[in-house]
Amino acid sequence: MVRLQTVPIDVARLWNELRADSDGAIAQFLGVVRDSNRGRRVLHLDYEAFTEMAEAEMSRIERETHGRFAISEVALAHRVGRIEIGEVSVAIVVAAPHRAPALEACRFAIEELKRRVPIWKKEVFSDGEIWIEGAGERRVERNPSAAETDPDQA
């Protein structure tokens, strides 16, 4: 199950869609928008994705997760658009007969999603914004007030 969506992620719905009576473990990872980063106050996040590529890569990760771990089901959901403080931006939910493969699969899926899927995050601060690519390797900062006075800052 792969979802790239603009509406809030319904974690309970994912959980209920995956779970079966044969599963003794449900592991989940939720990425939640926090109100600060590196000492700066975050106002909200904006996510953008290359939709077709993102969904295709998420589907590959889903298949790889099934192939590597003894699990029943896995769901990968990621929001795009504006996301407010406290909202879920990404969810990985794994159902399995036992906890160890569920936990391992959950970690694998989120790490691969962050590393491989073409989704970009913009952190919006009270004094500027930063685009973050992938797992945060590259940061492009823009300070709106500086751009107005200094064209080299734009």
mmCIF file of C-alpha atoms in Angstrom:
data_model
loop_
_atom_site.group_PDB
_atom_site.id
_atom_site.type_symbol
_atom_site.label_atom_id
_atom_site.label_comp_id
_atom_site.label_asym_id
_atom_site.label_seq_id
_atom_site.Cartn_x
_atom_site.Cartn_y
_atom_site.Cartn_z
ATOM 1 C CA MET A 1 0.000 0.000 0.000
ATOM 2 C CA VAL A 2 1.558 3.263 -1.155
ATOM 3 C CA ARG A 3 0.003 6.697 -0.797
ATOM 4 C CA LEU A 4 1.266 10.128 -1.779
ATOM 5 C CA GLN A 5 -1.461 12.483 -0.635
ATOM 6 C CA THR A 6 -2.433 16.079 0.103
ATOM 7 C CA VAL A 7 -4.896 15.215 2.868
ATOM 8 C CA PRO A 8 -3.911 14.269 6.433
ATOM 9 C CA ILE A 9 -2.646 10.720 6.918
ATOM 10 C CA ASP A 10 -5.171 8.612 8.804
ATOM 11 C CA VAL A 11 -2.860 6.315 10.765
ATOM 12 C CA ALA A 12 -5.710 4.373 12.371
ATOM 13 C CA ARG A 13 -7.126 3.616 8.931
ATOM 14 C CA LEU A 14 -3.730 2.373 7.688
ATOM 15 C CA TRP A 15 -3.406 0.220 10.800
ATOM 16 C CA ASN A 16 -6.869 -1.295 10.305
ATOM 17 C CA GLU A 17 -6.353 -1.902 6.576
ATOM 18 C CA LEU A 18 -3.118 -3.833 7.205
ATOM 19 C CA ARG A 19 -3.847 -5.812 10.329
ATOM 20 C CA ALA A 20 -4.914 -9.449 10.199
ATOM 21 C CA ASP A 21 -5.670 -11.933 12.974
ATOM 22 C CA SER A 22 -2.433 -13.781 12.116
ATOM 23 C CA ASP A 23 -0.333 -10.698 12.910
ATOM 24 C CA GLY A 24 1.117 -10.430 16.391
ATOM 25 C CA ALA A 25 2.968 -7.170 15.713
ATOM 26 C CA ILE A 26 2.214 -3.804 14.188
ATOM 27 C CA ALA A 27 5.192 -1.440 13.958
ATOM 28 C CA GLN A 28 4.861 2.120 12.837
ATOM 29 C CA PHE A 29 6.991 5.155 12.271
ATOM 30 C CA LEU A 30 5.381 8.587 12.148
ATOM 31 C CA GLY A 31 7.260 11.670 11.000
ATOM 32 C CA VAL A 32 5.616 14.651 12.708
ATOM 33 C CA VAL A 33 6.204 18.341 12.003
ATOM 34 C CA ARG A 34 8.035 19.894 14.941
ATOM 35 C CA ASP A 35 8.065 23.552 15.907
ATOM 36 C CA SER A 36 11.825 24.092 15.810
ATOM 37 C CA ASN A 37 14.925 22.957 13.978
ATOM 38 C CA ARG A 38 18.534 23.904 14.667
ATOM 39 C CA GLY A 39 17.478 26.600 17.104
ATOM 40 C CA ARG A 40 14.989 28.272 14.742
ATOM 41 C CA ARG A 41 11.212 28.427 15.112
ATOM 42 C CA VAL A 42 9.469 26.469 12.350
ATOM 43 C CA LEU A 43 6.111 27.878 11.199
ATOM 44 C CA HIS A 44 5.154 25.001 8.866
ATOM 45 C CA LEU A 45 6.571 22.678 6.195
ATOM 46 C CA ASP A 46 5.887 22.484 2.477
ATOM 47 C CA TYR A 47 6.535 19.206 0.660
ATOM 48 C CA GLU A 48 6.788 18.770 -3.098
ATOM 49 C CA ALA A 49 7.253 15.555 -5.044
ATOM 50 C CA PHE A 50 7.813 14.334 -8.563
ATOM 51 C CA THR A 51 4.576 12.352 -8.217
ATOM 52 C CA GLU A 52 5.014 9.589 -10.793
ATOM 53 C CA MET A 53 8.608 8.888 -9.794
ATOM 54 C CA ALA A 54 7.843 9.136 -6.082
ATOM 55 C CA GLU A 55 4.958 6.665 -6.273
ATOM 56 C CA ALA A 56 6.985 4.261 -8.425
ATOM 57 C CA GLU A 57 9.949 4.363 -6.021
ATOM 58 C CA MET A 58 7.670 3.958 -3.002
ATOM 59 C CA SER A 59 6.161 0.875 -4.690
ATOM 60 C CA ARG A 60 9.660 -0.545 -5.245
ATOM 61 C CA ILE A 61 10.465 0.003 -1.562
ATOM 62 C CA GLU A 62 7.205 -1.717 -0.618
ATOM 63 C CA ARG A 63 8.135 -4.770 -2.742
ATOM 64 C CA GLU A 64 11.714 -4.822 -1.407
ATOM 65 C CA THR A 65 10.455 -4.649 2.176
ATOM 66 C CA HIS A 66 8.179 -7.637 1.553
ATOM 67 C CA GLY A 67 11.072 -9.512 -0.022
ATOM 68 C CA ARG A 68 13.587 -8.853 2.764
ATOM 69 C CA PHE A 69 11.492 -9.359 5.892
ATOM 70 C CA ALA A 70 8.986 -11.933 7.173
ATOM 71 C CA ILE A 71 6.050 -9.516 7.230
ATOM 72 C CA SER A 72 2.416 -9.662 6.193
ATOM 73 C CA GLU A 73 1.860 -6.104 4.976
ATOM 74 C CA VAL A 74 3.530 -2.715 4.737
ATOM 75 C CA ALA A 75 2.118 0.746 4.030
ATOM 76 C CA LEU A 76 4.069 3.851 3.052
ATOM 77 C CA ALA A 77 2.207 7.166 3.134
ATOM 78 C CA HIS A 78 3.657 10.644 2.599
ATOM 79 C CA ARG A 79 1.954 14.022 2.517
ATOM 80 C CA VAL A 80 2.665 16.749 0.020
ATOM 81 C CA GLY A 81 1.683 20.395 0.249
ATOM 82 C CA ARG A 82 1.572 22.537 3.360
ATOM 83 C CA ILE A 83 1.758 20.656 6.663
ATOM 84 C CA GLU A 84 1.264 22.321 10.020
ATOM 85 C CA ILE A 85 3.083 21.813 13.322
ATOM 86 C CA GLY A 86 2.019 18.533 14.970
ATOM 87 C CA GLU A 87 0.676 16.937 11.788
ATOM 88 C CA VAL A 88 1.997 13.648 10.391
ATOM 89 C CA SER A 89 4.076 14.128 7.241
ATOM 90 C CA VAL A 90 5.089 10.494 6.688
ATOM 91 C CA ALA A 91 3.873 7.157 8.020
ATOM 92 C CA ILE A 92 5.257 3.662 7.708
ATOM 93 C CA VAL A 93 3.099 0.861 9.107
ATOM 94 C CA VAL A 94 4.180 -2.794 9.076
ATOM 95 C CA ALA A 95 2.144 -5.824 10.089
ATOM 96 C CA ALA A 96 3.915 -9.108 10.833
ATOM 97 C CA PRO A 97 3.491 -12.277 12.870
ATOM 98 C CA HIS A 98 6.426 -11.267 15.099
ATOM 99 C CA ARG A 99 7.918 -8.002 16.418
ATOM 100 C CA ALA A 100 11.535 -8.289 15.218
ATOM 101 C CA PRO A 101 10.753 -8.408 11.483
ATOM 102 C CA ALA A 102 8.051 -5.744 11.912
ATOM 103 C CA LEU A 103 10.488 -3.343 13.586
ATOM 104 C CA GLU A 104 13.329 -4.090 11.155
ATOM 105 C CA ALA A 105 11.050 -3.677 8.137
ATOM 106 C CA CYS A 106 9.676 -0.404 9.477
ATOM 107 C CA ARG A 107 13.166 1.046 9.879
ATOM 108 C CA PHE A 108 14.260 -0.206 6.460
ATOM 109 C CA ALA A 109 11.215 1.306 4.737
ATOM 110 C CA ILE A 110 11.569 4.797 6.262
ATOM 111 C CA GLU A 111 15.325 4.930 5.675
ATOM 112 C CA GLU A 112 14.921 3.888 2.035
ATOM 113 C CA LEU A 113 12.022 6.297 1.499
ATOM 114 C CA LYS A 114 14.095 9.218 2.837
ATOM 115 C CA ARG A 115 17.114 8.184 0.771
ATOM 116 C CA ARG A 116 15.492 7.337 -2.575
ATOM 117 C CA VAL A 117 12.106 8.977 -3.088
ATOM 118 C CA PRO A 118 12.034 12.341 -4.915
ATOM 119 C CA ILE A 119 10.256 14.361 -2.246
ATOM 120 C CA TRP A 120 11.542 17.769 -1.183
ATOM 121 C CA LYS A 121 10.847 19.548 2.078
ATOM 122 C CA LYS A 122 10.822 23.289 2.671
ATOM 123 C CA GLU A 123 11.059 24.405 6.281
ATOM 124 C CA VAL A 124 9.448 27.813 6.709
ATOM 125 C CA PHE A 125 10.770 29.920 9.594
ATOM 126 C CA SER A 126 9.743 33.333 10.852
ATOM 127 C CA ASP A 127 12.955 34.724 9.310
ATOM 128 C CA GLY A 128 13.402 32.653 6.132
ATOM 129 C CA GLU A 129 13.073 29.215 4.616
ATOM 130 C CA ILE A 130 15.227 26.208 3.692
ATOM 131 C CA TRP A 131 14.669 23.540 1.029
ATOM 132 C CA ILE A 132 15.965 20.153 2.152
ATOM 133 C CA GLU A 133 16.582 17.376 -0.370
ATOM 134 C CA GLY A 134 16.254 13.699 0.540
ATOM 135 C CA ALA A 135 17.650 12.809 3.927
ATOM 136 C CA GLY A 136 18.905 16.378 4.391
ATOM 137 C CA GLU A 137 22.143 16.266 2.422
ATOM 138 C CA ARG A 138 21.612 19.593 0.693
ATOM 139 C CA ARG A 139 20.152 22.784 2.093
ATOM 140 C CA VAL A 140 19.218 25.834 0.062
ATOM 141 C CA GLU A 141 18.389 28.768 2.313
ATOM 142 C CA ARG A 142 16.510 31.887 1.413
ATOM 143 C CA ASN A 143 15.912 34.842 3.712
ATOM 144 C CA PRO A 144 13.045 36.902 2.229
ATOM 145 C CA SER A 145 14.057 40.138 3.963
ATOM 146 C CA ALA A 146 17.685 39.849 2.753
ATOM 147 C CA ALA A 147 16.546 39.067 -0.800
ATOM 148 C CA GLU A 148 14.610 42.315 -0.936
ATOM 149 C CA THR A 149 17.705 44.394 -0.194
ATOM 150 C CA ASP A 150 20.471 42.203 -1.652
ATOM 151 C CA PRO A 151 19.806 40.540 -5.062
ATOM 152 C CA ASP A 152 22.724 38.127 -4.476
ATOM 153 C CA GLN A 153 20.775 36.598 -1.563
ATOM 154 C CA ALA A 154 17.782 35.600 -3.733
#
